[in-house]
Amino acid sequence: MTTVRIPTDLPRRRGVAAKFGSLGKAALITLLVVFAGFPVYWMLSTSLGTEASLYGGSQPLVPEVQNIGQWGGFLADIPIFRWLGNSFVIAAGTTILSLVLATMAAYALSRYKFHGRGVAGFIFFSTQMLPEALIIVPLYAIFAGAGLLNSHWGLVLADTAFVMPVAMFIIKSGIDKIPYEIEESARIDGCSRLRILTTIVLPLVMPSIAAASVIAFFDGWNEFMFANTFISSSDLWPASVGLSSFLGQFYTPMNVVMFCALLFALPAIIFFLWAQRGIVSGLTAGSVKG
């Protein structure tokens, strides 16, 4: 009979392994945070630099906090908050319009049986094959005839046309996973299609809607090509076009550009963190009964 001897220090070994495993995870997370946050840190450092420090030699790694007073001069000379407000109008309009249209289209393609449903899905998919630069000239002619040039609503319509199919497929994938028996029970109780969509389907696909909202918001927030072509008034520029106006052939004020870029990046980061909470809460709500 063979005797199996169990090491007496096995619990201690497991504790040491778990401790090193936790330290390794903490080190990896710290490294990822530093790697992801360094561009924001460098924008902050550059915005606090002077032209002498930026162009006269190597830029210091530590931000020159004593130069924070120059931010007031930047804000006095640059209508950055007006540009950010324009970007928010475009991004919010694109997000709302895209989600409304994408939700209805996704529900129709997922639940209704009609001839041409596959063709309709293919047409939505084929819109992603066309780059923006390819249709910017004919779109300019259409918007000129419709009076949508030099208007934020024209940019909202153009961005929605590109991002709505993507949002539709994301939301449709969430609707496809919902058992159809739930909707049948609601129909027996007298619920209309619209009420089923708003009170039953939408809460269950909230993670998909949150993910689609992030894509739609970023598409509108980062709008540049259409805005640079369709908007001629500097008062209506979004922040992306306003930032590009500082780029010159012989001179570019990098501290000004990085200060505006930092303000331009913060709202997008805040929106992503807010939408991420919606994704997590939607997943949690969907995993609990009753």
mmCIF file with all atom_site columns, C-alpha atoms in Angstrom, residues 21-174:
data_model
loop_
_atom_site.group_PDB
_atom_site.id
_atom_site.type_symbol
_atom_site.label_atom_id
_atom_site.label_alt_id
_atom_site.label_comp_id
_atom_site.label_asym_id
_atom_site.label_entity_id
_atom_site.label_seq_id
_atom_site.pdbx_PDB_ins_code
_atom_site.Cartn_x
_atom_site.Cartn_y
_atom_site.Cartn_z
_atom_site.occupancy
_atom_site.B_iso_or_equiv
_atom_site.pdbx_formal_charge
_atom_site.auth_seq_id
_atom_site.auth_comp_id
_atom_site.auth_asym_id
_atom_site.auth_atom_id
_atom_site.pdbx_PDB_model_num
ATOM 1   C CA . GLY A 1 21  ? -0.616  36.793 -8.196  1.00 0.00 ? 21  GLY A CA 1
ATOM 2   C CA . SER A 1 22  ? -2.354  39.821 -6.666  1.00 0.00 ? 22  SER A CA 1
ATOM 3   C CA . LEU A 1 23  ? 0.824   41.886 -6.895  1.00 0.00 ? 23  LEU A CA 1
ATOM 4   C CA . GLY A 1 24  ? 1.210   40.901 -10.547 1.00 0.00 ? 24  GLY A CA 1
ATOM 5   C CA . LYS A 1 25  ? -2.361  41.926 -11.358 1.00 0.00 ? 25  LYS A CA 1
ATOM 6   C CA . ALA A 1 26  ? -1.906  45.234 -9.529  1.00 0.00 ? 26  ALA A CA 1
ATOM 7   C CA . ALA A 1 27  ? 1.332   45.919 -11.413 1.00 0.00 ? 27  ALA A CA 1
ATOM 8   C CA . LEU A 1 28  ? -0.304  45.096 -14.760 1.00 0.00 ? 28  LEU A CA 1
ATOM 9   C CA . ILE A 1 29  ? -3.310  47.326 -14.038 1.00 0.00 ? 29  ILE A CA 1
ATOM 10  C CA . THR A 1 30  ? -1.000  50.156 -12.959 1.00 0.00 ? 30  THR A CA 1
ATOM 11  C CA . LEU A 1 31  ? 1.033   49.790 -16.141 1.00 0.00 ? 31  LEU A CA 1
ATOM 12  C CA . LEU A 1 32  ? -2.092  49.883 -18.313 1.00 0.00 ? 32  LEU A CA 1
ATOM 13  C CA . VAL A 1 33  ? -3.429  52.963 -16.494 1.00 0.00 ? 33  VAL A CA 1
ATOM 14  C CA . VAL A 1 34  ? -0.123  54.785 -16.933 1.00 0.00 ? 34  VAL A CA 1
ATOM 15  C CA . PHE A 1 35  ? 0.080   53.780 -20.587 1.00 0.00 ? 35  PHE A CA 1
ATOM 16  C CA . ALA A 1 36  ? -3.506  54.894 -21.303 1.00 0.00 ? 36  ALA A CA 1
ATOM 17  C CA . GLY A 1 37  ? -3.331  58.092 -19.252 1.00 0.00 ? 37  GLY A CA 1
ATOM 18  C CA . PHE A 1 38  ? 0.068   59.321 -20.458 1.00 0.00 ? 38  PHE A CA 1
ATOM 19  C CA . PRO A 1 39  ? -1.308  61.105 -23.585 1.00 0.00 ? 39  PRO A CA 1
ATOM 20  C CA . VAL A 1 40  ? -3.667  63.112 -21.370 1.00 0.00 ? 40  VAL A CA 1
ATOM 21  C CA . TYR A 1 41  ? -0.799  63.871 -19.008 1.00 0.00 ? 41  TYR A CA 1
ATOM 22  C CA . TRP A 1 42  ? 1.400   64.993 -21.911 1.00 0.00 ? 42  TRP A CA 1
ATOM 23  C CA . MET A 1 43  ? -1.339  67.282 -23.231 1.00 0.00 ? 43  MET A CA 1
ATOM 24  C CA . LEU A 1 44  ? -1.566  68.843 -19.771 1.00 0.00 ? 44  LEU A CA 1
ATOM 25  C CA . SER A 1 45  ? 2.215   69.239 -19.586 1.00 0.00 ? 45  SER A CA 1
ATOM 26  C CA . THR A 1 46  ? 2.407   70.786 -23.061 1.00 0.00 ? 46  THR A CA 1
ATOM 27  C CA . SER A 1 47  ? -0.453  73.202 -22.362 1.00 0.00 ? 47  SER A CA 1
ATOM 28  C CA . LEU A 1 48  ? 1.472   74.520 -19.349 1.00 0.00 ? 48  LEU A CA 1
ATOM 29  C CA . GLY A 1 49  ? 4.675   74.979 -21.320 1.00 0.00 ? 49  GLY A CA 1
ATOM 30  C CA . THR A 1 50  ? 5.921   78.198 -22.863 1.00 0.00 ? 50  THR A CA 1
ATOM 31  C CA . GLU A 1 51  ? 7.135   78.687 -26.401 1.00 0.00 ? 51  GLU A CA 1
ATOM 32  C CA . ALA A 1 52  ? 10.694  78.967 -25.102 1.00 0.00 ? 52  ALA A CA 1
ATOM 33  C CA . SER A 1 53  ? 10.492  75.588 -23.359 1.00 0.00 ? 53  SER A CA 1
ATOM 34  C CA . LEU A 1 54  ? 8.626   73.864 -26.186 1.00 0.00 ? 54  LEU A CA 1
ATOM 35  C CA . TYR A 1 55  ? 10.734  75.116 -29.086 1.00 0.00 ? 55  TYR A CA 1
ATOM 36  C CA . GLY A 1 56  ? 13.993  76.055 -27.374 1.00 0.00 ? 56  GLY A CA 1
ATOM 37  C CA . GLY A 1 57  ? 14.969  72.582 -26.208 1.00 0.00 ? 57  GLY A CA 1
ATOM 38  C CA . SER A 1 58  ? 13.621  69.364 -24.746 1.00 0.00 ? 58  SER A CA 1
ATOM 39  C CA . GLN A 1 59  ? 10.224  69.645 -23.101 1.00 0.00 ? 59  GLN A CA 1
ATOM 40  C CA . PRO A 1 60  ? 10.318  69.024 -19.336 1.00 0.00 ? 60  PRO A CA 1
ATOM 41  C CA . LEU A 1 61  ? 8.563   65.877 -18.180 1.00 0.00 ? 61  LEU A CA 1
ATOM 42  C CA . VAL A 1 62  ? 7.132   67.607 -15.083 1.00 0.00 ? 62  VAL A CA 1
ATOM 43  C CA . PRO A 1 63  ? 4.386   70.157 -15.917 1.00 0.00 ? 63  PRO A CA 1
ATOM 44  C CA . GLU A 1 64  ? 5.348   73.782 -15.328 1.00 0.00 ? 64  GLU A CA 1
ATOM 45  C CA . VAL A 1 65  ? 2.496   74.540 -12.963 1.00 0.00 ? 65  VAL A CA 1
ATOM 46  C CA . GLN A 1 66  ? 3.713   78.116 -12.466 1.00 0.00 ? 66  GLN A CA 1
ATOM 47  C CA . ASN A 1 67  ? 2.515   78.888 -15.988 1.00 0.00 ? 67  ASN A CA 1
ATOM 48  C CA . ILE A 1 68  ? -1.111  78.005 -15.284 1.00 0.00 ? 68  ILE A CA 1
ATOM 49  C CA . GLY A 1 69  ? -1.996  81.691 -15.563 1.00 0.00 ? 69  GLY A CA 1
ATOM 50  C CA . GLN A 1 70  ? -1.534  81.549 -19.323 1.00 0.00 ? 70  GLN A CA 1
ATOM 51  C CA . TRP A 1 71  ? -4.679  79.441 -19.563 1.00 0.00 ? 71  TRP A CA 1
ATOM 52  C CA . GLY A 1 72  ? -6.695  82.577 -18.812 1.00 0.00 ? 72  GLY A CA 1
ATOM 53  C CA . GLY A 1 73  ? -5.115  84.278 -21.808 1.00 0.00 ? 73  GLY A CA 1
ATOM 54  C CA . PHE A 1 74  ? -5.958  81.312 -24.009 1.00 0.00 ? 74  PHE A CA 1
ATOM 55  C CA . LEU A 1 75  ? -9.604  81.408 -22.914 1.00 0.00 ? 75  LEU A CA 1
ATOM 56  C CA . ALA A 1 76  ? -9.793  85.167 -23.506 1.00 0.00 ? 76  ALA A CA 1
ATOM 57  C CA . ASP A 1 77  ? -8.503  84.882 -27.068 1.00 0.00 ? 77  ASP A CA 1
ATOM 58  C CA . ILE A 1 78  ? -10.120 81.628 -28.203 1.00 0.00 ? 78  ILE A CA 1
ATOM 59  C CA . PRO A 1 79  ? -13.890 80.861 -28.326 1.00 0.00 ? 79  PRO A CA 1
ATOM 60  C CA . ILE A 1 80  ? -13.214 77.279 -27.266 1.00 0.00 ? 80  ILE A CA 1
ATOM 61  C CA . PHE A 1 81  ? -16.377 76.936 -25.166 1.00 0.00 ? 81  PHE A CA 1
ATOM 62  C CA . ARG A 1 82  ? -18.510 78.075 -28.091 1.00 0.00 ? 82  ARG A CA 1
ATOM 63  C CA . TRP A 1 83  ? -16.839 75.459 -30.267 1.00 0.00 ? 83  TRP A CA 1
ATOM 64  C CA . LEU A 1 84  ? -17.347 72.806 -27.590 1.00 0.00 ? 84  LEU A CA 1
ATOM 65  C CA . GLY A 1 85  ? -21.013 73.786 -27.400 1.00 0.00 ? 85  GLY A CA 1
ATOM 66  C CA . ASN A 1 86  ? -21.307 73.334 -31.167 1.00 0.00 ? 86  ASN A CA 1
ATOM 67  C CA . SER A 1 87  ? -19.657 69.915 -30.903 1.00 0.00 ? 87  SER A CA 1
ATOM 68  C CA . PHE A 1 88  ? -22.074 68.937 -28.141 1.00 0.00 ? 88  PHE A CA 1
ATOM 69  C CA . VAL A 1 89  ? -25.093 69.946 -30.260 1.00 0.00 ? 89  VAL A CA 1
ATOM 70  C CA . ILE A 1 90  ? -23.830 67.858 -33.177 1.00 0.00 ? 90  ILE A CA 1
ATOM 71  C CA . ALA A 1 91  ? -22.936 64.868 -30.983 1.00 0.00 ? 91  ALA A CA 1
ATOM 72  C CA . ALA A 1 92  ? -26.181 64.950 -28.989 1.00 0.00 ? 92  ALA A CA 1
ATOM 73  C CA . GLY A 1 93  ? -28.314 65.325 -32.125 1.00 0.00 ? 93  GLY A CA 1
ATOM 74  C CA . THR A 1 94  ? -26.468 62.491 -33.849 1.00 0.00 ? 94  THR A CA 1
ATOM 75  C CA . THR A 1 95  ? -26.799 60.228 -30.813 1.00 0.00 ? 95  THR A CA 1
ATOM 76  C CA . ILE A 1 96  ? -30.512 60.833 -30.233 1.00 0.00 ? 96  ILE A CA 1
ATOM 77  C CA . LEU A 1 97  ? -31.537 60.608 -33.886 1.00 0.00 ? 97  LEU A CA 1
ATOM 78  C CA . SER A 1 98  ? -29.360 57.545 -34.519 1.00 0.00 ? 98  SER A CA 1
ATOM 79  C CA . LEU A 1 99  ? -30.685 55.655 -31.496 1.00 0.00 ? 99  LEU A CA 1
ATOM 80  C CA . VAL A 1 100 ? -34.330 56.397 -32.325 1.00 0.00 ? 100 VAL A CA 1
ATOM 81  C CA . LEU A 1 101 ? -34.024 55.318 -35.958 1.00 0.00 ? 101 LEU A CA 1
ATOM 82  C CA . ALA A 1 102 ? -31.706 52.399 -35.175 1.00 0.00 ? 102 ALA A CA 1
ATOM 83  C CA . THR A 1 103 ? -34.015 51.033 -32.470 1.00 0.00 ? 103 THR A CA 1
ATOM 84  C CA . MET A 1 104 ? -37.074 51.034 -34.731 1.00 0.00 ? 104 MET A CA 1
ATOM 85  C CA . ALA A 1 105 ? -35.135 49.533 -37.649 1.00 0.00 ? 105 ALA A CA 1
ATOM 86  C CA . ALA A 1 106 ? -33.542 46.891 -35.415 1.00 0.00 ? 106 ALA A CA 1
ATOM 87  C CA . TYR A 1 107 ? -36.900 45.859 -33.959 1.00 0.00 ? 107 TYR A CA 1
ATOM 88  C CA . ALA A 1 108 ? -38.476 45.655 -37.427 1.00 0.00 ? 108 ALA A CA 1
ATOM 89  C CA . LEU A 1 109 ? -35.655 43.530 -38.850 1.00 0.00 ? 109 LEU A CA 1
ATOM 90  C CA . SER A 1 110 ? -35.596 41.291 -35.788 1.00 0.00 ? 110 SER A CA 1
ATOM 91  C CA . ARG A 1 111 ? -39.324 40.690 -35.210 1.00 0.00 ? 111 ARG A CA 1
ATOM 92  C CA . TYR A 1 112 ? -41.227 41.334 -38.446 1.00 0.00 ? 112 TYR A CA 1
ATOM 93  C CA . LYS A 1 113 ? -41.343 38.861 -41.306 1.00 0.00 ? 113 LYS A CA 1
ATOM 94  C CA . PHE A 1 114 ? -41.572 40.654 -44.655 1.00 0.00 ? 114 PHE A CA 1
ATOM 95  C CA . HIS A 1 115 ? -40.288 40.273 -48.183 1.00 0.00 ? 115 HIS A CA 1
ATOM 96  C CA . GLY A 1 116 ? -36.970 41.971 -48.751 1.00 0.00 ? 116 GLY A CA 1
ATOM 97  C CA . ARG A 1 117 ? -35.827 41.850 -45.123 1.00 0.00 ? 117 ARG A CA 1
ATOM 98  C CA . GLY A 1 118 ? -32.482 40.370 -46.153 1.00 0.00 ? 118 GLY A CA 1
ATOM 99  C CA . VAL A 1 119 ? -32.078 42.978 -48.883 1.00 0.00 ? 119 VAL A CA 1
ATOM 100 C CA . ALA A 1 120 ? -32.817 45.756 -46.388 1.00 0.00 ? 120 ALA A CA 1
ATOM 101 C CA . GLY A 1 121 ? -30.172 44.407 -44.022 1.00 0.00 ? 121 GLY A CA 1
ATOM 102 C CA . PHE A 1 122 ? -27.664 44.218 -46.873 1.00 0.00 ? 122 PHE A CA 1
ATOM 103 C CA . ILE A 1 123 ? -28.406 47.826 -47.862 1.00 0.00 ? 123 ILE A CA 1
ATOM 104 C CA . PHE A 1 124 ? -27.779 48.961 -44.293 1.00 0.00 ? 124 PHE A CA 1
ATOM 105 C CA . PHE A 1 125 ? -24.541 47.003 -44.284 1.00 0.00 ? 125 PHE A CA 1
ATOM 106 C CA . SER A 1 126 ? -23.411 48.333 -47.680 1.00 0.00 ? 126 SER A CA 1
ATOM 107 C CA . THR A 1 127 ? -23.530 51.929 -46.422 1.00 0.00 ? 127 THR A CA 1
ATOM 108 C CA . GLN A 1 128 ? -20.369 51.188 -44.427 1.00 0.00 ? 128 GLN A CA 1
ATOM 109 C CA . MET A 1 129 ? -18.473 50.403 -47.638 1.00 0.00 ? 129 MET A CA 1
ATOM 110 C CA . LEU A 1 130 ? -18.545 54.031 -48.808 1.00 0.00 ? 130 LEU A CA 1
ATOM 111 C CA . PRO A 1 131 ? -15.931 56.384 -47.303 1.00 0.00 ? 131 PRO A CA 1
ATOM 112 C CA . GLU A 1 132 ? -17.011 59.882 -46.403 1.00 0.00 ? 132 GLU A CA 1
ATOM 113 C CA . ALA A 1 133 ? -14.577 61.467 -48.860 1.00 0.00 ? 133 ALA A CA 1
ATOM 114 C CA . LEU A 1 134 ? -16.251 59.651 -51.750 1.00 0.00 ? 134 LEU A CA 1
ATOM 115 C CA . ILE A 1 135 ? -19.681 61.225 -51.294 1.00 0.00 ? 135 ILE A CA 1
ATOM 116 C CA . ILE A 1 136 ? -18.738 64.607 -49.854 1.00 0.00 ? 136 ILE A CA 1
ATOM 117 C CA . VAL A 1 137 ? -19.115 66.406 -53.222 1.00 0.00 ? 137 VAL A CA 1
ATOM 118 C CA . PRO A 1 138 ? -22.584 65.044 -54.138 1.00 0.00 ? 138 PRO A CA 1
ATOM 119 C CA . LEU A 1 139 ? -23.671 65.487 -50.524 1.00 0.00 ? 139 LEU A CA 1
ATOM 120 C CA . TYR A 1 140 ? -22.532 69.111 -50.677 1.00 0.00 ? 140 TYR A CA 1
ATOM 121 C CA . ALA A 1 141 ? -24.716 69.647 -53.753 1.00 0.00 ? 141 ALA A CA 1
ATOM 122 C CA . ILE A 1 142 ? -27.717 68.021 -52.057 1.00 0.00 ? 142 ILE A CA 1
ATOM 123 C CA . PHE A 1 143 ? -27.289 70.088 -48.884 1.00 0.00 ? 143 PHE A CA 1
ATOM 124 C CA . ALA A 1 144 ? -26.849 73.275 -50.922 1.00 0.00 ? 144 ALA A CA 1
ATOM 125 C CA . GLY A 1 145 ? -30.185 72.653 -52.615 1.00 0.00 ? 145 GLY A CA 1
ATOM 126 C CA . ALA A 1 146 ? -31.884 71.820 -49.317 1.00 0.00 ? 146 ALA A CA 1
ATOM 127 C CA . GLY A 1 147 ? -30.460 74.837 -47.492 1.00 0.00 ? 147 GLY A CA 1
ATOM 128 C CA . LEU A 1 148 ? -28.543 72.723 -44.988 1.00 0.00 ? 148 LEU A CA 1
ATOM 129 C CA . LEU A 1 149 ? -25.113 74.240 -45.552 1.00 0.00 ? 149 LEU A CA 1
ATOM 130 C CA . ASN A 1 150 ? -23.631 76.205 -42.658 1.00 0.00 ? 150 ASN A CA 1
ATOM 131 C CA . SER A 1 151 ? -26.036 74.417 -40.303 1.00 0.00 ? 151 SER A CA 1
ATOM 132 C CA . HIS A 1 152 ? -25.543 71.976 -37.453 1.00 0.00 ? 152 HIS A CA 1
ATOM 133 C CA . TRP A 1 153 ? -28.606 70.004 -38.503 1.00 0.00 ? 153 TRP A CA 1
ATOM 134 C CA . GLY A 1 154 ? -26.986 69.169 -41.822 1.00 0.00 ? 154 GLY A CA 1
ATOM 135 C CA . LEU A 1 155 ? -24.030 67.694 -39.952 1.00 0.00 ? 155 LEU A CA 1
ATOM 136 C CA . VAL A 1 156 ? -26.403 65.743 -37.701 1.00 0.00 ? 156 VAL A CA 1
ATOM 137 C CA . LEU A 1 157 ? -28.142 64.223 -40.722 1.00 0.00 ? 157 LEU A CA 1
ATOM 138 C CA . ALA A 1 158 ? -24.852 63.370 -42.434 1.00 0.00 ? 158 ALA A CA 1
ATOM 139 C CA . ASP A 1 159 ? -23.360 61.745 -39.329 1.00 0.00 ? 159 ASP A CA 1
ATOM 140 C CA . THR A 1 160 ? -26.589 59.877 -38.590 1.00 0.00 ? 160 THR A CA 1
ATOM 141 C CA . ALA A 1 161 ? -26.590 58.401 -42.089 1.00 0.00 ? 161 ALA A CA 1
ATOM 142 C CA . PHE A 1 162 ? -23.185 56.847 -41.412 1.00 0.00 ? 162 PHE A CA 1
ATOM 143 C CA . VAL A 1 163 ? -23.519 55.747 -37.783 1.00 0.00 ? 163 VAL A CA 1
ATOM 144 C CA . MET A 1 164 ? -27.175 54.629 -37.692 1.00 0.00 ? 164 MET A CA 1
ATOM 145 C CA . PRO A 1 165 ? -26.585 51.300 -39.515 1.00 0.00 ? 165 PRO A CA 1
ATOM 146 C CA . VAL A 1 166 ? -23.816 50.410 -37.061 1.00 0.00 ? 166 VAL A CA 1
ATOM 147 C CA . ALA A 1 167 ? -26.051 51.222 -34.098 1.00 0.00 ? 167 ALA A CA 1
ATOM 148 C CA . MET A 1 168 ? -28.892 49.276 -35.709 1.00 0.00 ? 168 MET A CA 1
ATOM 149 C CA . PHE A 1 169 ? -26.859 46.063 -35.992 1.00 0.00 ? 169 PHE A CA 1
ATOM 150 C CA . ILE A 1 170 ? -25.645 46.413 -32.384 1.00 0.00 ? 170 ILE A CA 1
ATOM 151 C CA . ILE A 1 171 ? -29.181 46.853 -31.043 1.00 0.00 ? 171 ILE A CA 1
ATOM 152 C CA . LYS A 1 172 ? -30.565 44.129 -33.329 1.00 0.00 ? 172 LYS A CA 1
ATOM 153 C CA . SER A 1 173 ? -28.098 41.619 -31.894 1.00 0.00 ? 173 SER A CA 1
ATOM 154 C CA . GLY A 1 174 ? -29.476 42.377 -28.439 1.00 0.00 ? 174 GLY A CA 1
#
